[in-house]
XYZ file of C-alpha atoms in Angstrom:
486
model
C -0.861 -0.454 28.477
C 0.242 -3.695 26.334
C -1.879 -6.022 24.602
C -1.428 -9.782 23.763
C -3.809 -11.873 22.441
C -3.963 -15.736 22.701
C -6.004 -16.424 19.412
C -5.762 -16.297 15.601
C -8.566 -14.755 13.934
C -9.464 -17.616 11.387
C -12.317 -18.253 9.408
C -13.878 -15.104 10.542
C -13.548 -16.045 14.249
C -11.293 -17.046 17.404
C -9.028 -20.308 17.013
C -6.385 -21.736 19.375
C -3.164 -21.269 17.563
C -1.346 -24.150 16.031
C 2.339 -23.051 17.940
C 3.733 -21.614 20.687
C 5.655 -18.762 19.277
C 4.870 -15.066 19.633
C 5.376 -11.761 17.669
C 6.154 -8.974 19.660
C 5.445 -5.635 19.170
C 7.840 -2.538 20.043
C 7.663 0.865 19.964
C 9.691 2.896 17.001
C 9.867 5.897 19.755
C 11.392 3.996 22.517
C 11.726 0.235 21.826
C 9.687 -0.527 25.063
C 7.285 -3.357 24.456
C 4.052 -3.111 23.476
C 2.354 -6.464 23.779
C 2.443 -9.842 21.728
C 0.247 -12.103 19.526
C 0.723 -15.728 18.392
C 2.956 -16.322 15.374
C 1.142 -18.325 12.552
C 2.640 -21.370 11.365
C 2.112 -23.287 7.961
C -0.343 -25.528 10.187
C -2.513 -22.101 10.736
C -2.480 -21.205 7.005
C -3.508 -24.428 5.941
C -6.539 -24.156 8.254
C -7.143 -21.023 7.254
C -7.316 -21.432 3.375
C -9.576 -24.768 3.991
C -11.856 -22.342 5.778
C -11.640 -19.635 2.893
C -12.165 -22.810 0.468
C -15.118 -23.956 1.960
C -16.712 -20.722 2.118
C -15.924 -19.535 -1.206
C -16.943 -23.047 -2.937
C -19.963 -23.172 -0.564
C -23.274 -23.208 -3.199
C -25.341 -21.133 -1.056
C -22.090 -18.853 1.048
C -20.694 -15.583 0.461
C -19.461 -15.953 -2.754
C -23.040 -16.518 -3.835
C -24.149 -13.842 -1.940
C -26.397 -10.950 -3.874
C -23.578 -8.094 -3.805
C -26.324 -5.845 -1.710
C -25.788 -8.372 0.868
C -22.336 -8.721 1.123
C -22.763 -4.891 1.349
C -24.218 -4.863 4.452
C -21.411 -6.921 6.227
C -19.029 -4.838 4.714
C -20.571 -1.737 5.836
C -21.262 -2.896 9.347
C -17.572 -3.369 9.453
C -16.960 0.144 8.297
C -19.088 1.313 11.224
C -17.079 -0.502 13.558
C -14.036 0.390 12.350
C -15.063 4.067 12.188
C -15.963 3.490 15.973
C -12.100 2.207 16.601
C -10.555 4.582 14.422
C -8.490 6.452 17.156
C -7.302 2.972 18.502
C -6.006 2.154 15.626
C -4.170 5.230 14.903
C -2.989 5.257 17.879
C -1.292 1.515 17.070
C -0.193 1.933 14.075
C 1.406 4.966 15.115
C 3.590 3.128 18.102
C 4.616 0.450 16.285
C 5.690 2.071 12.786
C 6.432 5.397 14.077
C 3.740 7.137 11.774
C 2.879 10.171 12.646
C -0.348 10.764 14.008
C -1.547 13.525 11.850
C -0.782 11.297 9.114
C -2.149 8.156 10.504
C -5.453 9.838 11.384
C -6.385 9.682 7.401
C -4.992 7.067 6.118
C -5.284 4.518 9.083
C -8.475 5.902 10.648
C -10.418 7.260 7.766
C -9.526 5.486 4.596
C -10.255 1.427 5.330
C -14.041 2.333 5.801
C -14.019 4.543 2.647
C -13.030 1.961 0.962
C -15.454 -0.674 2.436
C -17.954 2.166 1.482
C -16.374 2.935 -1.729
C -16.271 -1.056 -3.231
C -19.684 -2.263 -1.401
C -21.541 0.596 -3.637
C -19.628 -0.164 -6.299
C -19.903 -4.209 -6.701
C -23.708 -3.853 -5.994
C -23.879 -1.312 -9.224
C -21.687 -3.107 -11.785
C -23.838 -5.666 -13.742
C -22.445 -9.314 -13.168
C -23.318 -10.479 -16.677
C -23.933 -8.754 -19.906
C -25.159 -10.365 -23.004
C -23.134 -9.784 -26.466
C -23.650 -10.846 -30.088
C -22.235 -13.506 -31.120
C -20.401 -12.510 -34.565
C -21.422 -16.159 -35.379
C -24.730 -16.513 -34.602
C -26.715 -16.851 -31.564
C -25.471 -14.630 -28.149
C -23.245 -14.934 -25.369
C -23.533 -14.247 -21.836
C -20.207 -12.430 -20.617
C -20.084 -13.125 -16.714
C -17.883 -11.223 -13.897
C -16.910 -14.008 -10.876
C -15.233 -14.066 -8.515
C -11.699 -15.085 -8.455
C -11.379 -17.542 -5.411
C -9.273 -17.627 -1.880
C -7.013 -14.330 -1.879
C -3.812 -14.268 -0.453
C -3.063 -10.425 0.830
C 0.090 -9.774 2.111
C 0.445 -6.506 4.093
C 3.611 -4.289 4.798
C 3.997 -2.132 7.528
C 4.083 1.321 6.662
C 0.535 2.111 5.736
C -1.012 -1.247 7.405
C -4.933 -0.839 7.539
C -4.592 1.472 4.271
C -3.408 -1.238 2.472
C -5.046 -3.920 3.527
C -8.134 -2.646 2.834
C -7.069 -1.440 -0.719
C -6.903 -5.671 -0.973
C -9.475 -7.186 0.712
C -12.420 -4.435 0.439
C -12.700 -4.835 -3.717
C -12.125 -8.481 -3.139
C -14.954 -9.413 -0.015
C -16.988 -6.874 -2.457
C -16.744 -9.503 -5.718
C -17.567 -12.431 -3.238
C -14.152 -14.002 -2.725
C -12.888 -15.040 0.751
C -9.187 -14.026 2.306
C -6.533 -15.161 3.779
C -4.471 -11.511 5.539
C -0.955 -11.907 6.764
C 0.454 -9.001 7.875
C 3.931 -7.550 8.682
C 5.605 -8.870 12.178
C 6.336 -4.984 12.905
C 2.734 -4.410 12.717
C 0.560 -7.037 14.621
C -1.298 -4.572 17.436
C -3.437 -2.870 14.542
C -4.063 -6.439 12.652
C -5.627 -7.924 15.864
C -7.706 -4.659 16.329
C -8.826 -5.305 12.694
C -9.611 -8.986 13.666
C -11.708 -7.753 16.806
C -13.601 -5.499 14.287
C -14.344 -8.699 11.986
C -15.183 -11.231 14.573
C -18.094 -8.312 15.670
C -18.799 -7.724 12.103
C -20.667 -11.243 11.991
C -18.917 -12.412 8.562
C -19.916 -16.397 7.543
C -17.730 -18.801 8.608
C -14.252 -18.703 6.544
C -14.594 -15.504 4.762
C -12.001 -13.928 6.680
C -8.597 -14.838 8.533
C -5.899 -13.075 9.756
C -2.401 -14.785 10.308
C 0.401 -12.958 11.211
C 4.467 -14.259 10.484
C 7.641 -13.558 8.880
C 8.531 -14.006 5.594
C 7.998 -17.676 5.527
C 4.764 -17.653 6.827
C 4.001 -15.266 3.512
C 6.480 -17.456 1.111
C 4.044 -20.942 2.466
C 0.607 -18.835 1.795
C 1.539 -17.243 -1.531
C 2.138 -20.811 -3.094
C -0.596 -22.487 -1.054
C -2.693 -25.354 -3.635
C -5.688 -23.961 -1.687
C -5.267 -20.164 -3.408
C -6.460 -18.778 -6.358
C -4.927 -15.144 -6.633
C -2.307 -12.925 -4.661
C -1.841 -9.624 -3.434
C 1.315 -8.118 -2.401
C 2.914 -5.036 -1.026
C 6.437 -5.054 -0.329
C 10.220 -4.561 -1.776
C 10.940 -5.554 -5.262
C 13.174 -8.020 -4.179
C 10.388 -9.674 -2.635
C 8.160 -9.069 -5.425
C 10.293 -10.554 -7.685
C 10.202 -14.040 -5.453
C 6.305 -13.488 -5.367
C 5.744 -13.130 -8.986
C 7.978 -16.399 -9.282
C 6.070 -18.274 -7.569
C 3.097 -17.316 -8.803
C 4.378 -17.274 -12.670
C 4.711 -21.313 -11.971
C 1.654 -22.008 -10.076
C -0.094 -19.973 -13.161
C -1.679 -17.827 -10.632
C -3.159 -14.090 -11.007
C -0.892 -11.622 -8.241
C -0.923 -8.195 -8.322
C 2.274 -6.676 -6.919
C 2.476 -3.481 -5.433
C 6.122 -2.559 -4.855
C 9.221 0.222 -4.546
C 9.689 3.463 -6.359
C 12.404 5.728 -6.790
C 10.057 9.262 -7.818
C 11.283 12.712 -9.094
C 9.524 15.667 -8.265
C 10.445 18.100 -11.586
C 10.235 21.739 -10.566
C 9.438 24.317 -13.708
C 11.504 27.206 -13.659
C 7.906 28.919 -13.264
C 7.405 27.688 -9.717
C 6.253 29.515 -6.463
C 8.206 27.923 -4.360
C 6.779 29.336 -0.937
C 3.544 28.253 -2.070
C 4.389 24.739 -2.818
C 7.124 23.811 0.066
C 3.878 22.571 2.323
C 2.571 20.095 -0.318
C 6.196 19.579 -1.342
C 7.123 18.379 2.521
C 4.520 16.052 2.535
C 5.186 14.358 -1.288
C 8.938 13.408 -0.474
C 9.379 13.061 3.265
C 5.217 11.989 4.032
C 5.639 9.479 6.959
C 9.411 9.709 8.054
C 10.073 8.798 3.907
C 8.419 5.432 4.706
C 6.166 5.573 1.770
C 6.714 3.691 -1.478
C 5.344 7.027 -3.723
C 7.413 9.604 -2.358
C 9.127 11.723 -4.650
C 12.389 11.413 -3.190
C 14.698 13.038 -6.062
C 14.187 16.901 -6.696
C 14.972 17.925 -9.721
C 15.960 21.897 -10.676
C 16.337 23.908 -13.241
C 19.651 25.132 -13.442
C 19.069 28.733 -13.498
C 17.000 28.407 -10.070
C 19.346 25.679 -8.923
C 21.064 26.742 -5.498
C 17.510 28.399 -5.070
C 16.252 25.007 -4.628
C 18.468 23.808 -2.410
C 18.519 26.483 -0.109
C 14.605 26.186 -0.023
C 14.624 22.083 0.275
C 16.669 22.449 2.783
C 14.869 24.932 4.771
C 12.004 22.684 4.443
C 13.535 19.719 5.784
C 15.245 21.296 8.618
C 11.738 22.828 9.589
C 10.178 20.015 10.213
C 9.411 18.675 13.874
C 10.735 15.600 14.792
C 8.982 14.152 17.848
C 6.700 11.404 19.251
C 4.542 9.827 16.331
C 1.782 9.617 19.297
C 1.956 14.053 19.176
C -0.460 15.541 16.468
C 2.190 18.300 16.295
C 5.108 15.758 15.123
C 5.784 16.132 11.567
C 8.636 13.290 11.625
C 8.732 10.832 13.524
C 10.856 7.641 13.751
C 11.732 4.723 11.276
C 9.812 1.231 12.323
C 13.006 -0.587 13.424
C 16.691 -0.037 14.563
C 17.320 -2.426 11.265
C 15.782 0.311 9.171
C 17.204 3.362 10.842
C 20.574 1.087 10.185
C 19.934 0.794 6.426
C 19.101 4.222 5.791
C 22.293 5.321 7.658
C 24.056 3.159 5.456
C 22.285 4.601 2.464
C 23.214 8.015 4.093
C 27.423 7.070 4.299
C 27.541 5.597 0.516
C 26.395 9.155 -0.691
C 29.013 10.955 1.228
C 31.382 8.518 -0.226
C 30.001 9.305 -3.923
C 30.726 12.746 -3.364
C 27.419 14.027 -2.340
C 27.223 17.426 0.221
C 24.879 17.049 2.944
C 22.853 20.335 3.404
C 20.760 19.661 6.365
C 20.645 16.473 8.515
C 23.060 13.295 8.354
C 22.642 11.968 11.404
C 20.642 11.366 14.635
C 18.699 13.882 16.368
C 19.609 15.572 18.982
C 17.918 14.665 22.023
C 16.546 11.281 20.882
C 18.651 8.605 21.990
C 15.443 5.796 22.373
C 13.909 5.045 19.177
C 14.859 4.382 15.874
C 14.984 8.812 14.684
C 17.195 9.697 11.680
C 17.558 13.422 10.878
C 16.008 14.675 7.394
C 18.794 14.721 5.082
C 18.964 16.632 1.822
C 21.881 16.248 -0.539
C 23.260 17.864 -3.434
C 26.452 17.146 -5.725
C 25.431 13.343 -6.753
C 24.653 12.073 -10.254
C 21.448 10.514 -10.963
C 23.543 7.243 -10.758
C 24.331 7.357 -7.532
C 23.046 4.965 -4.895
C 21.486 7.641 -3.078
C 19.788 8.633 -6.355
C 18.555 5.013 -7.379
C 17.969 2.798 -4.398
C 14.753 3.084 -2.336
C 15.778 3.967 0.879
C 12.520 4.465 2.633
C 13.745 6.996 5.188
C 13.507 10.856 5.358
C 16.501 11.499 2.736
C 16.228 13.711 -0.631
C 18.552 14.383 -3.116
C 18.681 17.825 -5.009
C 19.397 17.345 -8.922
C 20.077 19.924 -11.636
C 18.699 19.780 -14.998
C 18.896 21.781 -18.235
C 15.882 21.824 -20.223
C 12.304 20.463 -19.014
C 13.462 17.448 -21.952
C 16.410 16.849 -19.328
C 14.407 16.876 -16.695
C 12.503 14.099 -18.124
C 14.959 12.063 -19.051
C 16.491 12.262 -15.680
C 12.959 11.508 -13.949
C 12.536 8.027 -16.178
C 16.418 6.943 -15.539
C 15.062 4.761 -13.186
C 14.555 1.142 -12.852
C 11.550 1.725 -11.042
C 7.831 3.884 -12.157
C 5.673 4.342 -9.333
C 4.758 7.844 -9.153
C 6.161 11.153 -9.603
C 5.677 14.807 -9.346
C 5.561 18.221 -11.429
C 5.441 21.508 -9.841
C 4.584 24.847 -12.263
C 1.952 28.219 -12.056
C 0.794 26.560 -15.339
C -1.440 23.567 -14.468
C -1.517 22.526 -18.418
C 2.232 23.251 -18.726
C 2.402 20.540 -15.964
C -0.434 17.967 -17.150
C 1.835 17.742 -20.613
C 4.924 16.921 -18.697
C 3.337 14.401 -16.579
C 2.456 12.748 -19.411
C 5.334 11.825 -20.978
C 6.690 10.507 -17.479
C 6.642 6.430 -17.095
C 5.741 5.963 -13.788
C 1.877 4.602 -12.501
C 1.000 7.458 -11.204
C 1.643 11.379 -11.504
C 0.598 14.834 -8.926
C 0.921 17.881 -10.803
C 1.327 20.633 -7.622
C 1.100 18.169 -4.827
C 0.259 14.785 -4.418
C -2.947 12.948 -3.152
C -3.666 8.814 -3.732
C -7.175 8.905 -5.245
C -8.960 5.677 -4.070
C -11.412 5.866 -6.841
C -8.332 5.650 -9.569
C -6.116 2.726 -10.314
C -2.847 2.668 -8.422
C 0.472 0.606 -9.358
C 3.666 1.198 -10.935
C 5.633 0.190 -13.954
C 9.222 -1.348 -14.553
C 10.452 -2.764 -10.988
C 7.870 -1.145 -8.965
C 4.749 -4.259 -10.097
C 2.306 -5.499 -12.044
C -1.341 -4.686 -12.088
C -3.676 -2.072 -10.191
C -5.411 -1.265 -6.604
C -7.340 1.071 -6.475
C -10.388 2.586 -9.003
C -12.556 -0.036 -10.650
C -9.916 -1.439 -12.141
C -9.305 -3.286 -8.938
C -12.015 -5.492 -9.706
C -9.929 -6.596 -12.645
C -7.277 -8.795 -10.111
C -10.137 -10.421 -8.093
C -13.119 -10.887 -10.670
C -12.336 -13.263 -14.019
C -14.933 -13.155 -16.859
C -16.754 -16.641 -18.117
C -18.212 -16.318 -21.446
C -21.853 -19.146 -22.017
C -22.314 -19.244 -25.706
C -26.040 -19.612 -26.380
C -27.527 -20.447 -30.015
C -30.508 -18.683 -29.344
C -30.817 -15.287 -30.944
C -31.448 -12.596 -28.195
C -31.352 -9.652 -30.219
C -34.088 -11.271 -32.669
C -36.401 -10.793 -29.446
């Protein structure tokens, strides 16, 4: 079955689109077709942020809104969603080559948690406080709303991170503007189906898929008042460029390079399970992973032998089969990177353990073996480049001090990982790691904490309250009068 749709989703419902062009959508397993939907051109952004515009700068609209109100269009969404949940998995799934039993959480379960999870919250934080003024009199300290958000959406964890943009900001009462990833359009027009029955005002919501252009015209669009991006650092960088001229709030979500530090104390049959899933968790498309291992040296070849095990173990199958653990990478372009990736390691020396190559028995689709090497330096390519496929490298340190000098030699500080029988053994190494975020024995995003990185991998949080702090901008109203004499 394919789907293509003839309509953009702007403004929170169905418009003609301004071209003629159309995104197709493939699947990572096979590369057979699996529909189309119009492209969006600068002529569909434009409309789309003079919808947002209007909305958000509409006296009695959404932005106005009581938050309990907003709330319940958020949460009939959520219920809707909930509804399609197995649609979209299934979706995302063909088009990125997640694997299903990972896709069931984080695409099918997580967007309405978070709908849940920000409607309770904006209608329970107070939107103005009043404060002493040290000179006399009081001031009122208000939380608003930022404006017209620009959220631009990767591929590998589409509806997850979406949502971890626009639910905190449709929660504070701002209006936005979505363009997802070309790779992922299927899931994007589900979502836009979902919104259309949701019954959001006009202009609160618009989807517009495109390349990078389409992104590079909405991110410096007059009519926008804050950005959100996932992506590369690379494009980050260009992002936060933009936005550093135009004097306009982004928060940039973006690559990582993790280390998972294993204590010489470690069981290591009890953590390979939670270890699979923390550095090869969606075919190593995920920007957290922890991607370097690092050993002590006296439990060294121990490690390897065990990594190894792990990686080979895994089943590598259909992303549409809840037994897969690995499926394939989104495109034939990625699975060509990584290979790259893969070569320039053997050419700095690095042994290959397990994997290396193509699996047998998959010619269709865009499948790269798990690879696990050993032998490199922490400067090696392999060791400092994201390559956001299933490929580890096994390091050896000398001291738990080495370790964590090793784990911060990095431009980037996403996440990371420890792994020790002592839990407070762990907790004190994690913190003296600069990355965003740290698991101690596993690793699980917690949507009620902030999420981001350091260095090279971006600016600001998602995530936790502190969300609120990209999309909501305090206004202080000095007052003479002397409240607290009352």
């Amino acid at each position: 079955m394919t789907f293509d749709y003839q309509e953009l989703l702007i403004g929170s419902r169905w418009a003609d689109p301004a071209g003629r062009n159309r995104i197709g959508a493939v699947s990572a397993a096979g590369g057979e077709p699996l529909g189309s939907v119009p492209e969006g051109t600068a002529a569909d952004i434009d409309l789309a942020v003079a919808e947002a515009r209007e909305a958000f700068d509409d006296p009695r609209g959404w932005s106005r809104w009581p938050a309990a109100r907003r709330a319940d269009v958020l949460l009939r969404l959520a219920e809707i969603l909930e509804k399609r949940s197995a649609e979209t998995v299934r979706r995302v799934s063909a088009q990125n080559g997640m694997p299903v039993s990972v896709g069931a959480y984080s695409e099918g379960v997580v967007p309405a948690m978070l709908l849940r999870y920000y409607s309770a919250l904006a209608s329970e934080l107070p939107e103005e406080a009043l404060r002493r003024n040290l000179s006399g009199g009081t001031t009122v300290v208000r939380e608003v709303p930022v404006g017209v958000l620009a959220a631009v959406v990767p591929w590998n964890f589409p509806q997850t991170l979406t949502f971890a943009k626009i639910a905190p900001a449709l929660a504070a009462g701002c209006t936005v503007v979505v363009k997802p990833a070309p790779e992922t359009v299927l899931d994007a027009f589900l979502l836009a189906e979902s919104v259309a029955e949701a019954g959001f005002p006009d202009g609160v919501v618009s989807i517009v898929p495109g390349g990078a252009d389409v992104g590079a015209y909405l991110v410096a669009h007059p009519g926008v008042d804050a950005v959100a991006f996932t992506g590369s650092t690379a494009a980050g960088r260009e992002v936060a460029r933009e936005c550093g001229r135009l004097l306009r709030p982004v928060t940039l979500e973006l690559g990582g390079k993790s280390a998972a530090i294993l204590l010489d104390d470690v069981d290591l049959a009890a953590a390979l399970p939670a270890l699979a899933a923390a550095t090869l968790g969606n075919n190593g498309q995920t920007c957290y992973l922890s991607t370097r291992i690092l050993a002590p040296r006296r439990r060294y070849h121990e490690v390897v032998d065990a990594v190894t095990a792990m990686a080979a173990g895994l089943r590598v199958g259909d992303p549409l089969d809840p037994a897969t653990q690995l499926g394939p990478l989104v495109s034939e372009r990625q699975r060509d990177r990584v290979e790259k990736l893969v070569a320039a390691g053997r050419a700095e020396g690095g042994r290959i353990t397990t994997g290396g190559g193509r699996p047998a028995g998959f010619e269709r689709g865009w499948y790269v073996e798990p690879t696990v090497f050993t032998g490199l330096e922490n400067s090696s390519s392999v060791c400092q480049t994201e390559i956001f496929g299933p490929v580890l490298a096994v390091l050896e340190y000398e001291s738990p001090d080495h370790a964590v000098a090793l784990a911060n030699d990095s431009a980037y500080g996403l996440a990371g990982t420890v792994w020790t029988a002592d839990e407070e053994r762990g907790l004190a190494l994690a913190r003296r790691m600069r990355t965003g975020t740290v698991g101690v024995n596993g690793y699980t995003v917690d949507i009620g904490a902030p999420f981001g990185g350091t260095k090279a991998s971006g600016l600001g949080r998602e995530l936790g309250p502190e969300a609120f702090a990209a999309i909501r901008e305090p206004q202080s109203i000095y007052l003479p009068r002397r409240e607290w004499d009352r």
